[in-house]
Structures are given as C-alpha cells and as structure tokens.
mmCIF file of C-alpha atoms in Angstrom:
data_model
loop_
_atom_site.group_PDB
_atom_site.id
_atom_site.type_symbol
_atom_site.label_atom_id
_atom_site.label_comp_id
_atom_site.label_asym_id
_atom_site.label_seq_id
_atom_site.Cartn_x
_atom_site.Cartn_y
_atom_site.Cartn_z
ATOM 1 C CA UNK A 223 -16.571 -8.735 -7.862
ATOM 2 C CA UNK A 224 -20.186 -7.672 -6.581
ATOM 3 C CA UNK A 225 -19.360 -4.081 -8.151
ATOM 4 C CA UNK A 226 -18.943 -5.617 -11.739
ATOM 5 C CA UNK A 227 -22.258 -8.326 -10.942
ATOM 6 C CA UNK A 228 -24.111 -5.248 -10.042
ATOM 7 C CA UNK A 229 -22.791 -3.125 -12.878
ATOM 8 C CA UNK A 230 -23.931 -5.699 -15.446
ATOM 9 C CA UNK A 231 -27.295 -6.306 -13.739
ATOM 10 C CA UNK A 232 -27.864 -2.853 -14.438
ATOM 11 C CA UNK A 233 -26.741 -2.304 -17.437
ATOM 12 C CA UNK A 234 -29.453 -5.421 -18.170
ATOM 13 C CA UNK A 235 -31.926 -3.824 -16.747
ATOM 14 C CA UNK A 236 -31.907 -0.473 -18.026
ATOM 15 C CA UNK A 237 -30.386 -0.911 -22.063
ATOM 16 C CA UNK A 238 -31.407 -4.359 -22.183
ATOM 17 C CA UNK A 239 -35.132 -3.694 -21.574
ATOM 18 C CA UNK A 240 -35.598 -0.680 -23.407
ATOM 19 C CA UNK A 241 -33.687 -2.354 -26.515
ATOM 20 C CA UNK A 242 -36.914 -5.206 -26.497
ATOM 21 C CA UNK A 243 -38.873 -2.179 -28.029
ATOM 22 C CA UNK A 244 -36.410 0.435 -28.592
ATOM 23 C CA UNK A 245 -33.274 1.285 -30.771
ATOM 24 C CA UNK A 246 -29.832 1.523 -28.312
ATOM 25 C CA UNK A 247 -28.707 3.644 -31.263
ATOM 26 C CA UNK A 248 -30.836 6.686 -30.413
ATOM 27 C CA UNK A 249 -29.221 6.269 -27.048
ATOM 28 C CA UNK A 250 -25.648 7.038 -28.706
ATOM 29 C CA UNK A 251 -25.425 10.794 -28.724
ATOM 30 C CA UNK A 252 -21.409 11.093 -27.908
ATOM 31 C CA UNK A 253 -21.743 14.875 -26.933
ATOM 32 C CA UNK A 254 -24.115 14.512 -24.521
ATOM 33 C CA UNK A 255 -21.631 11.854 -22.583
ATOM 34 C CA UNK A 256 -18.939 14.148 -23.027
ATOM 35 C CA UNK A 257 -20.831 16.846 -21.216
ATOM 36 C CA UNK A 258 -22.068 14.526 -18.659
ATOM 37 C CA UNK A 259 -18.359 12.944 -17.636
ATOM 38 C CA UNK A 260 -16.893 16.906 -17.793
ATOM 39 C CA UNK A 261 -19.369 18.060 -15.892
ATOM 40 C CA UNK A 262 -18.815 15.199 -13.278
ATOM 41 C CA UNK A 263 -14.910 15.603 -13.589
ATOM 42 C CA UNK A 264 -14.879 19.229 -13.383
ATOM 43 C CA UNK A 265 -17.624 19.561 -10.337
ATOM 44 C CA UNK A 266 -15.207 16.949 -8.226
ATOM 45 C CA UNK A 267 -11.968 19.051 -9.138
ATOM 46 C CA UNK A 268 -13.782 22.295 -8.144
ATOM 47 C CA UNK A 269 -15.221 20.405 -5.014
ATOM 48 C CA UNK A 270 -12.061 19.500 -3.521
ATOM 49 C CA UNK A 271 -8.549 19.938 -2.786
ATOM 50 C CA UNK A 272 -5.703 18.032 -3.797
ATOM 51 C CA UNK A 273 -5.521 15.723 -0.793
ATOM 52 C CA UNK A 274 -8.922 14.816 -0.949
ATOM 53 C CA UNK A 275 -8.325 14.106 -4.804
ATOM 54 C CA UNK A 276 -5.489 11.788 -4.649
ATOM 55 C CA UNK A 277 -7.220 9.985 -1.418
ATOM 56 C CA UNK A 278 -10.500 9.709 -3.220
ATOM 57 C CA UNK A 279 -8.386 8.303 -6.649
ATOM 58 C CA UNK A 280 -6.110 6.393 -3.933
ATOM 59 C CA UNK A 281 -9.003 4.392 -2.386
ATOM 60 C CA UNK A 282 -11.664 3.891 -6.227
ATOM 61 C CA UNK A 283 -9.312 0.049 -6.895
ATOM 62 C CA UNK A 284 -10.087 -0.923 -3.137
ATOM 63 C CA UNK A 285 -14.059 -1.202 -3.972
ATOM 64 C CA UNK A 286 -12.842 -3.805 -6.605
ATOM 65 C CA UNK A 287 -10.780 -6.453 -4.416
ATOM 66 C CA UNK A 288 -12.206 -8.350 -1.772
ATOM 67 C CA UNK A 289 -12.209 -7.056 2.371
ATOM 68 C CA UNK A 290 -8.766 -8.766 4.350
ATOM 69 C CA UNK A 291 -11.116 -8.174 7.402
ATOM 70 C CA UNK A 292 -12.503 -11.901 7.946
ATOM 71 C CA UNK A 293 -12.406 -13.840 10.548
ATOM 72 C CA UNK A 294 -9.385 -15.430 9.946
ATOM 73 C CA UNK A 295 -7.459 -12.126 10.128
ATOM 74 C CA UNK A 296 -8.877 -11.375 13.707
ATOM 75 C CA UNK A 297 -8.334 -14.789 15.211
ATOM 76 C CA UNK A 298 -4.748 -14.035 14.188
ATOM 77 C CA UNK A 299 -4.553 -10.378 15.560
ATOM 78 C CA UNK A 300 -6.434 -11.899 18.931
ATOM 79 C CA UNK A 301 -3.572 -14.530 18.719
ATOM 80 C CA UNK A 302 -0.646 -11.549 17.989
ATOM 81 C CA UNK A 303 -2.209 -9.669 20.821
ATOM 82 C CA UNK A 304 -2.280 -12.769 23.116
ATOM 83 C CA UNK A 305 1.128 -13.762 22.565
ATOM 84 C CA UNK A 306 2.533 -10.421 23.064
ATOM 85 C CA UNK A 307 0.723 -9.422 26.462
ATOM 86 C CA UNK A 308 1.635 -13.093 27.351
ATOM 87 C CA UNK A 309 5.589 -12.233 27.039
ATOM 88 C CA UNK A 310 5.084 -9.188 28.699
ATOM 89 C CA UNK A 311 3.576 -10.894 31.998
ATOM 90 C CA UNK A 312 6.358 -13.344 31.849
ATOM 91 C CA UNK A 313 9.256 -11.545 31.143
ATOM 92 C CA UNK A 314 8.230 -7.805 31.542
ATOM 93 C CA UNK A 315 7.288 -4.692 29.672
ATOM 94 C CA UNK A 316 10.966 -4.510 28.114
ATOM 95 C CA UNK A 317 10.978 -7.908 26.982
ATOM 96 C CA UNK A 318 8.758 -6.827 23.867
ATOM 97 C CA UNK A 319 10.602 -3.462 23.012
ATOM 98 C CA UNK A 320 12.665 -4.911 20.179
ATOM 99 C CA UNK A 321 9.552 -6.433 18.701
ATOM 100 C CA UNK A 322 7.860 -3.104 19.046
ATOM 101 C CA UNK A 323 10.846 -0.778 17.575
ATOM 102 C CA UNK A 324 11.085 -3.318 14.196
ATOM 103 C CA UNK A 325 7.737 -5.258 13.662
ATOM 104 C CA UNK A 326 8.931 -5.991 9.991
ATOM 105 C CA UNK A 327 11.745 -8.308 11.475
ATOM 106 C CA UNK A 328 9.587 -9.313 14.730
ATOM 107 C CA UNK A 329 9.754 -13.226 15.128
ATOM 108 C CA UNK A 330 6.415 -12.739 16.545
ATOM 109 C CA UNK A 331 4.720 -10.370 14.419
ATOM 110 C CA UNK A 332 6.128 -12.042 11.551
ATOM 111 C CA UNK A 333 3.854 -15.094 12.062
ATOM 112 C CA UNK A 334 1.079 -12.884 11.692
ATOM 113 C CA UNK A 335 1.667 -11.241 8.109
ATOM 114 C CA UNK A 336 -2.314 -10.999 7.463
ATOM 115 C CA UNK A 337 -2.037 -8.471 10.363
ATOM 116 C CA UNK A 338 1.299 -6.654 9.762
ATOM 117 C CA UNK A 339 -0.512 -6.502 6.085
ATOM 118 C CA UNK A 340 -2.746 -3.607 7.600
ATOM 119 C CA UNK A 341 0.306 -1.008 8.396
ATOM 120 C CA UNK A 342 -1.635 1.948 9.724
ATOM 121 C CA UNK A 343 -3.209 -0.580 12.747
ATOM 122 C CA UNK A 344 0.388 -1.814 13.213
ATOM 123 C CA UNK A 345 1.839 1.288 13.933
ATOM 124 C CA UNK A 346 -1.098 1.659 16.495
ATOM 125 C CA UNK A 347 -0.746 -0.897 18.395
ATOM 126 C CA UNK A 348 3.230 -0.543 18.415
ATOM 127 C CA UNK A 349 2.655 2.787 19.040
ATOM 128 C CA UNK A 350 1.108 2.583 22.191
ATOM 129 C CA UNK A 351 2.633 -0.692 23.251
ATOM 130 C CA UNK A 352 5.887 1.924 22.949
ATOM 131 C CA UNK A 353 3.986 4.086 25.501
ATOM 132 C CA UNK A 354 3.038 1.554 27.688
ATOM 133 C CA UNK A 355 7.113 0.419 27.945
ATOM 134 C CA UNK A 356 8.220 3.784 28.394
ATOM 135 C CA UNK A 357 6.274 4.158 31.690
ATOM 136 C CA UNK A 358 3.448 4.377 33.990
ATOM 137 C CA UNK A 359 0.364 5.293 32.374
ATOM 138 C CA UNK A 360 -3.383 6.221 33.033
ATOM 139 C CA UNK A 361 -5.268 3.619 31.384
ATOM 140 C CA UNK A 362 -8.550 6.795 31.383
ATOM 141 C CA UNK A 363 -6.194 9.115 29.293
ATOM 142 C CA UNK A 364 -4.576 6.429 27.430
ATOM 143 C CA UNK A 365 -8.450 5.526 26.172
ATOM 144 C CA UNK A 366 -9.105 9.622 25.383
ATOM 145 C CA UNK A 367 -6.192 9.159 23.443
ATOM 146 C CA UNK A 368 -6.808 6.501 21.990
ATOM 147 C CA UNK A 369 -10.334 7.494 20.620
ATOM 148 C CA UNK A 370 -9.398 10.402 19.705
ATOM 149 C CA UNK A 371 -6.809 8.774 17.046
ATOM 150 C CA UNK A 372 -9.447 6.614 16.049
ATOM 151 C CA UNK A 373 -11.758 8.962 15.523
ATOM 152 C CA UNK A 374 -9.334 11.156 13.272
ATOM 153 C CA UNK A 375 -8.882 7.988 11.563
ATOM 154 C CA UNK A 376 -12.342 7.465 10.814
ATOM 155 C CA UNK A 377 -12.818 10.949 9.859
ATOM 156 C CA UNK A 378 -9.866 10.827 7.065
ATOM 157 C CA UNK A 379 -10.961 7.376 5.788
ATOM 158 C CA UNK A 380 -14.359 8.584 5.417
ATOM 159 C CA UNK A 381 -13.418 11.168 3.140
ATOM 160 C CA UNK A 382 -13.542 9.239 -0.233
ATOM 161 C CA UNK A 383 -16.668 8.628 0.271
ATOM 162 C CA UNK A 384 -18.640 10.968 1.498
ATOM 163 C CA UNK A 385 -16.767 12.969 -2.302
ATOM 164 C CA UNK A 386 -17.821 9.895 -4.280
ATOM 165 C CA UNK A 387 -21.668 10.431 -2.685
ATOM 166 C CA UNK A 388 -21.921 13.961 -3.017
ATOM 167 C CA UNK A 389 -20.750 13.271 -6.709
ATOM 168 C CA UNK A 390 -23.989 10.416 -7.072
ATOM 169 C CA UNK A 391 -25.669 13.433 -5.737
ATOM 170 C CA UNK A 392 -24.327 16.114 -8.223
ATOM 171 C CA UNK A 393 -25.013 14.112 -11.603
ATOM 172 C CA UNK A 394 -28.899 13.807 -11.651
ATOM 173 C CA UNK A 395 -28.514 17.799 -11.372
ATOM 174 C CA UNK A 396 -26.127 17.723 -13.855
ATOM 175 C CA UNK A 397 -28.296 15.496 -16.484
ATOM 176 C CA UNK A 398 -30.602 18.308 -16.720
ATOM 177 C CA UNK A 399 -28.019 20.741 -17.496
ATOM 178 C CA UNK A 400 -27.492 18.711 -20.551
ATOM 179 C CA UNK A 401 -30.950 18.091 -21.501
ATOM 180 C CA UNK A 402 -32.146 22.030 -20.583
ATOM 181 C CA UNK A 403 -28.521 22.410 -23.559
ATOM 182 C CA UNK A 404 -30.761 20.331 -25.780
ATOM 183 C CA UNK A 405 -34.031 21.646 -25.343
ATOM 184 C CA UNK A 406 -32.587 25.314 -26.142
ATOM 185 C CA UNK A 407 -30.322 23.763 -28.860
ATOM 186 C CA UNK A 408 -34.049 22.175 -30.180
ATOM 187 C CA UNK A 409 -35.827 25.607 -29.751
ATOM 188 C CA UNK A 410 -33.275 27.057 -32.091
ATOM 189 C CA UNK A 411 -34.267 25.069 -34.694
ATOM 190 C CA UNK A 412 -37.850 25.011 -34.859
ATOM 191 C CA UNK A 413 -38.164 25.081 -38.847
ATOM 192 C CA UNK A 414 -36.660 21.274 -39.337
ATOM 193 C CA UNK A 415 -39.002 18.691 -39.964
ATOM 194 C CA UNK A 416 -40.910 16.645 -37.157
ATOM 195 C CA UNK A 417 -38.544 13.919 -37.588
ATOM 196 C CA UNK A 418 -35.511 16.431 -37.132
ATOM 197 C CA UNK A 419 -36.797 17.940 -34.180
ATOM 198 C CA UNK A 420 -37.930 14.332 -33.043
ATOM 199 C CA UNK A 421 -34.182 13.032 -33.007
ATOM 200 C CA UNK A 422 -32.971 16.348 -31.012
ATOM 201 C CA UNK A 423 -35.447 16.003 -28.565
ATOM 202 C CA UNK A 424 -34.800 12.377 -28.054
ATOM 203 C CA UNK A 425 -30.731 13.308 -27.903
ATOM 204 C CA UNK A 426 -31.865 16.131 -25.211
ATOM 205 C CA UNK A 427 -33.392 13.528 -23.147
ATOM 206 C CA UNK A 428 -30.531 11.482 -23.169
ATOM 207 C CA UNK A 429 -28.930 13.791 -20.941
ATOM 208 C CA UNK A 430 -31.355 13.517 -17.917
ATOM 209 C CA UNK A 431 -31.407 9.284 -18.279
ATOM 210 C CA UNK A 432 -27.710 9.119 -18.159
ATOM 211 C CA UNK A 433 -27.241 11.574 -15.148
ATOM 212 C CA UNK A 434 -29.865 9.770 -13.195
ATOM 213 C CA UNK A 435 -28.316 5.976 -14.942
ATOM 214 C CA UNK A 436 -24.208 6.911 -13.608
ATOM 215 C CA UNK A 437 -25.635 8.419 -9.884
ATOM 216 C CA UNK A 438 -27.643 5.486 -9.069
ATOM 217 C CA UNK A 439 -26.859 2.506 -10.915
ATOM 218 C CA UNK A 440 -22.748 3.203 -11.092
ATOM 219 C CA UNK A 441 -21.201 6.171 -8.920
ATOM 220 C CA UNK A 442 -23.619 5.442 -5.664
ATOM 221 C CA UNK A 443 -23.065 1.769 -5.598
ATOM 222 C CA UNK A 444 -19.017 2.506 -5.671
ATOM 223 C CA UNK A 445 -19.950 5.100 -2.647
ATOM 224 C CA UNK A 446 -21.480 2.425 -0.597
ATOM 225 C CA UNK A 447 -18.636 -0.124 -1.319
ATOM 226 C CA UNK A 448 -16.166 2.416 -0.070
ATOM 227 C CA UNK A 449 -18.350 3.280 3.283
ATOM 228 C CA UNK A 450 -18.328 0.048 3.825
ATOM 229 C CA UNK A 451 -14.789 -0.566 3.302
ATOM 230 C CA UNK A 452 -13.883 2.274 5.973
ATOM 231 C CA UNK A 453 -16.347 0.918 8.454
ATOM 232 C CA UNK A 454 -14.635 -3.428 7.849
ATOM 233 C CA UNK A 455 -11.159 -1.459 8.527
ATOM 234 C CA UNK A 456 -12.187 0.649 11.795
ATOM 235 C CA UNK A 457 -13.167 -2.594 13.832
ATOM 236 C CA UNK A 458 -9.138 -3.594 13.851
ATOM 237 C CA UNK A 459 -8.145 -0.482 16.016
ATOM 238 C CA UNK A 460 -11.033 -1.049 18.638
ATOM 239 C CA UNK A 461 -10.390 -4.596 19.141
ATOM 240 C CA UNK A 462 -6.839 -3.487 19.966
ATOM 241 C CA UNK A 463 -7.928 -0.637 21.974
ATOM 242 C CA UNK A 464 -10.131 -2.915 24.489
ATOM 243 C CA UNK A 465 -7.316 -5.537 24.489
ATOM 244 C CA UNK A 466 -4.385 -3.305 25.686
ATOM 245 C CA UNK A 467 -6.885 -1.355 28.000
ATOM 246 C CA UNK A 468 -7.787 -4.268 29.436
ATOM 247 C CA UNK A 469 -4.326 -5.790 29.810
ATOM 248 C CA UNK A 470 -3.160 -2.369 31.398
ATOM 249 C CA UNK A 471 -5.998 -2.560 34.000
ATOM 250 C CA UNK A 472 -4.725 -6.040 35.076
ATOM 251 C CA UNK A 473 -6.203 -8.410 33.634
ATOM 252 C CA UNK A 474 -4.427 -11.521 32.117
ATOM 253 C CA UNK A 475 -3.626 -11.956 28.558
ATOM 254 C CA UNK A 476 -6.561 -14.593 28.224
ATOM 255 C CA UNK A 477 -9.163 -12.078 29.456
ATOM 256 C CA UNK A 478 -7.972 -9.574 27.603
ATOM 257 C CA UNK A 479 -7.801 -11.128 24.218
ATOM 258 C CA UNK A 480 -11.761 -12.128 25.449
ATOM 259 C CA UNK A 481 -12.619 -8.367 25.735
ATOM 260 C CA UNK A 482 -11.213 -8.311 21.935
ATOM 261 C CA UNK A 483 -13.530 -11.024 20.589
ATOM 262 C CA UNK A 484 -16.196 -9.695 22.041
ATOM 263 C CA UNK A 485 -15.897 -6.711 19.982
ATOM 264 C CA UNK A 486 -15.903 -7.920 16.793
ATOM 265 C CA UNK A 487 -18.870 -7.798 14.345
ATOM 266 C CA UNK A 488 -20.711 -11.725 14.697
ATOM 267 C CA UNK A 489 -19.495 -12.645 11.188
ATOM 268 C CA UNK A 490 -16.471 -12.278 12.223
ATOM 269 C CA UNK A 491 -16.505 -13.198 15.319
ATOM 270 C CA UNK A 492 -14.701 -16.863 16.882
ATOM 271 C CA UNK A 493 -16.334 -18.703 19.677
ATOM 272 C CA UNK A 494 -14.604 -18.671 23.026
ATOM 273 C CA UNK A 495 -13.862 -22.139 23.122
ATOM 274 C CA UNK A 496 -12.576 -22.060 18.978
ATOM 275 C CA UNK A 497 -10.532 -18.778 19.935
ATOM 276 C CA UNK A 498 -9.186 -20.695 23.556
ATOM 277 C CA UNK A 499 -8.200 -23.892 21.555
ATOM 278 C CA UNK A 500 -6.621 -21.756 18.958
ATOM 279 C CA UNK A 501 -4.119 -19.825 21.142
ATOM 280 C CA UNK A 502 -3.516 -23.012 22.917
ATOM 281 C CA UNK A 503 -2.410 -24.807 19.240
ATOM 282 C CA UNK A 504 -0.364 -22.111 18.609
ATOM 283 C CA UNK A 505 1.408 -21.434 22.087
ATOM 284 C CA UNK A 506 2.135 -25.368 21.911
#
C-alpha cells in the first residue's frame, strides 16, 4: 500500500509540477520508453541466471501485501514454542515426534496457522526438534549449525534485492544511452528548423529524466521494500534458535520462551508479564 502512496506522490511531484508550466505532451516520446524498459529488461536477463530470475520475479508481488511478521504472529510462535518444550519436559522428547513428522495435521501446531503460514521456519524448527529426538546433541554445534542455515538463508533471500538495486543502479546509466541516441540522432539533422531541432533535443532529454525518474522514484523504492521484507522474515528463525538452545541447555520452557522475546525487534516485541499471562490463557 505504501509502494502505490509513494508511487503517486512521485508521480505528483515530478509530472505534476513540471505540467504547472510545462506541456506533459513533450514528455511522450514512446521510443525513448521503449529503449529505456529494453535496456532495463535486457541488462537484468544478461545480469543473471535463471534462478536468480524466477526468485527475483517470485518475490516483486510480496513488496505489495502487507508483512505477517507482527506481533501477534510472535506471541503465537513464543506460545507454539512454549507448548511444545512444555510436552517435552512432561512427557519426554518422543512425546512430540508425531507432531514433528506431520505439522500440517499437528493438534498443536494447528492452533498456530499464522506460524505454520511461514513453511520454510516450520521445517526449521521441526527440523531440528527431529534432531534433538533422535539423540544426544551438542547444544555448541547444534548453534554452528544452526547459523550457518540461517545465514544461507539470508544470503538466498537477499538475492532479489540486491538484482532489483543494482538494476536502480543500472538505469540512470542507461538514460544517457538514450539521450547520447538522441543527441547523435539531432546532429544528423542539423538543416531542420530551430523548432525541429528544438523538439529532438527536448525528446533526447527525455531519456536521461526517465532513467534517473524509474531508478529513484520507482525501481529503488521496490529494492528497499524487498530488503526490508528479507530482514521482517529472518527474525522468526533466531527467535527459534535461542528458544531451543536454551531449552537444550536446561532451562524450563518459561525461560526459554523469555530468551525468545527478548530477541525480537521492540515493535514487535510483548511484555513479560502480557507474554506470561498469555501462555497461561492458553495452557488453561
């Protein structure tokens, strides 16, 4: 929603001031888009492979729906964390194993289906629940494991874009390719009248404003939106990471779930005593 509100704000800004004194018809030279959008289409093509097309395509209609990552997604993960380290300490590591082998028809992840929405941190935390059934484990290697995954995470979810800024970057460059196409086009035809040449010129220029217009005021912005998307959808796997840590280095489900809070960015973030008389509502 903020993309569009910021898309029109520009658009104001830029077209809407220069048509107070100018004519938005000299700002309609077709070719010199078409050059513009190939030039952008065909320098992200030639820039990257086929994965990193489709994931860059894959993840352009996130930066147009709203983040899942609130708070009350986390107070329910806190509460799907608590609930499931609490079993565990009552009955015993096996006691969860046929929640962890099929989430999907979990009676206790299936109270939670803002969590088991997100299936790439699901599989995490099953995953290593899995690991922490199957036997005894080293809580220091299980965390080197752990942030290694995390970090190959971040590194493939960063892809889109870190493509989508070096594009931003590429068009400004790319807007004087067009104009320089003008300018020579212009030179070509130094006999026509003033006015002639006038025009050209004018349709030359075009080139460089809407280079420097789709880096900064539209393909940028979406850049940002999608860093920040990556970075609202990393906090998820270390707020399970500290949980389970802490729960495999003894400490009871209620601490545990604390070292999760703790963790979480202050927006988002419950109180201790809203998060303790939330887990209590629910257990009762």
């Amino acid at each position: 929603m903020f993309l569009i509100i910021g898309y029109v704000i520009v658009l104001a800004a830029s077209l809407g001031t220069y048509a107070v004194h100018g004519s938005l018809a000299a700002l309609w030279v077709p070719m010199e888009y078409l050059a513009i959008v190939g030039l952008m289409i065909g320098g992200f093509v030639a820039s990257n492979g086929v994965k990193a097309i489709k994931a860059t395509i894959g993840a352009l209609p996130s930066v147009f729906k709203g983040s899942g990552y609130n708070k009350a997604m986390y107070v329910d993960l806190l509460a799907l964390l608590y609930e499931l380290l609490a079993k565990v300490r009552k009955e015993g590591l096996m006691s969860i194993e046929g929640d962890i082998e099929n989430p999907e028809s979990s009676p206790i992840f299936s109270k939670y289906p803002s969590v088991t929405a997100d299936h790439h941190a699901i599989e995490f935390l099953t995953d290593y629940l899995r690991m922490m059934v199957g036997g005894n484990l080293n809580a220091f290697e299980i965390e080197n494991l752990m942030d290694m995954e995390i970090e190959t995470h971040h590194t493939e979810a960063h892809q889109a874009p870190h493509i989508m800024a070096k594009v931003a970057d590429a068009l400004p460059a790319f807007g004087i390719v067009v104009a320089v196409m003008g300018v020579v086009n212009v030179m070509g035809s130094v006999g026509q009248p003033p006015a002639v040449l006038g025009k050209m010129i004018g349709g030359a220029l075009v080139g460089t404003f809407l280079g420097i217009l789709l880096s900064y005021g539209f393909v940028a912005p979406i850049a940002s939106q999608l860093e920040q998307k990556v970075e609202e959808g990393g906090k998820i796997y270390q707020v399970i990471k500290v949980v389970l840590l802490a729960s495999m280095n003894g400490y009871a489900p209620q601490i545990a779930v604390e070292f999760g809070r703790k963790v979480l960015y202050s927006t988002d973030r419950p109180g201790f005593v809203e998060l303790e008389q939330e887990l209590k509502s629910r257990k009762g």
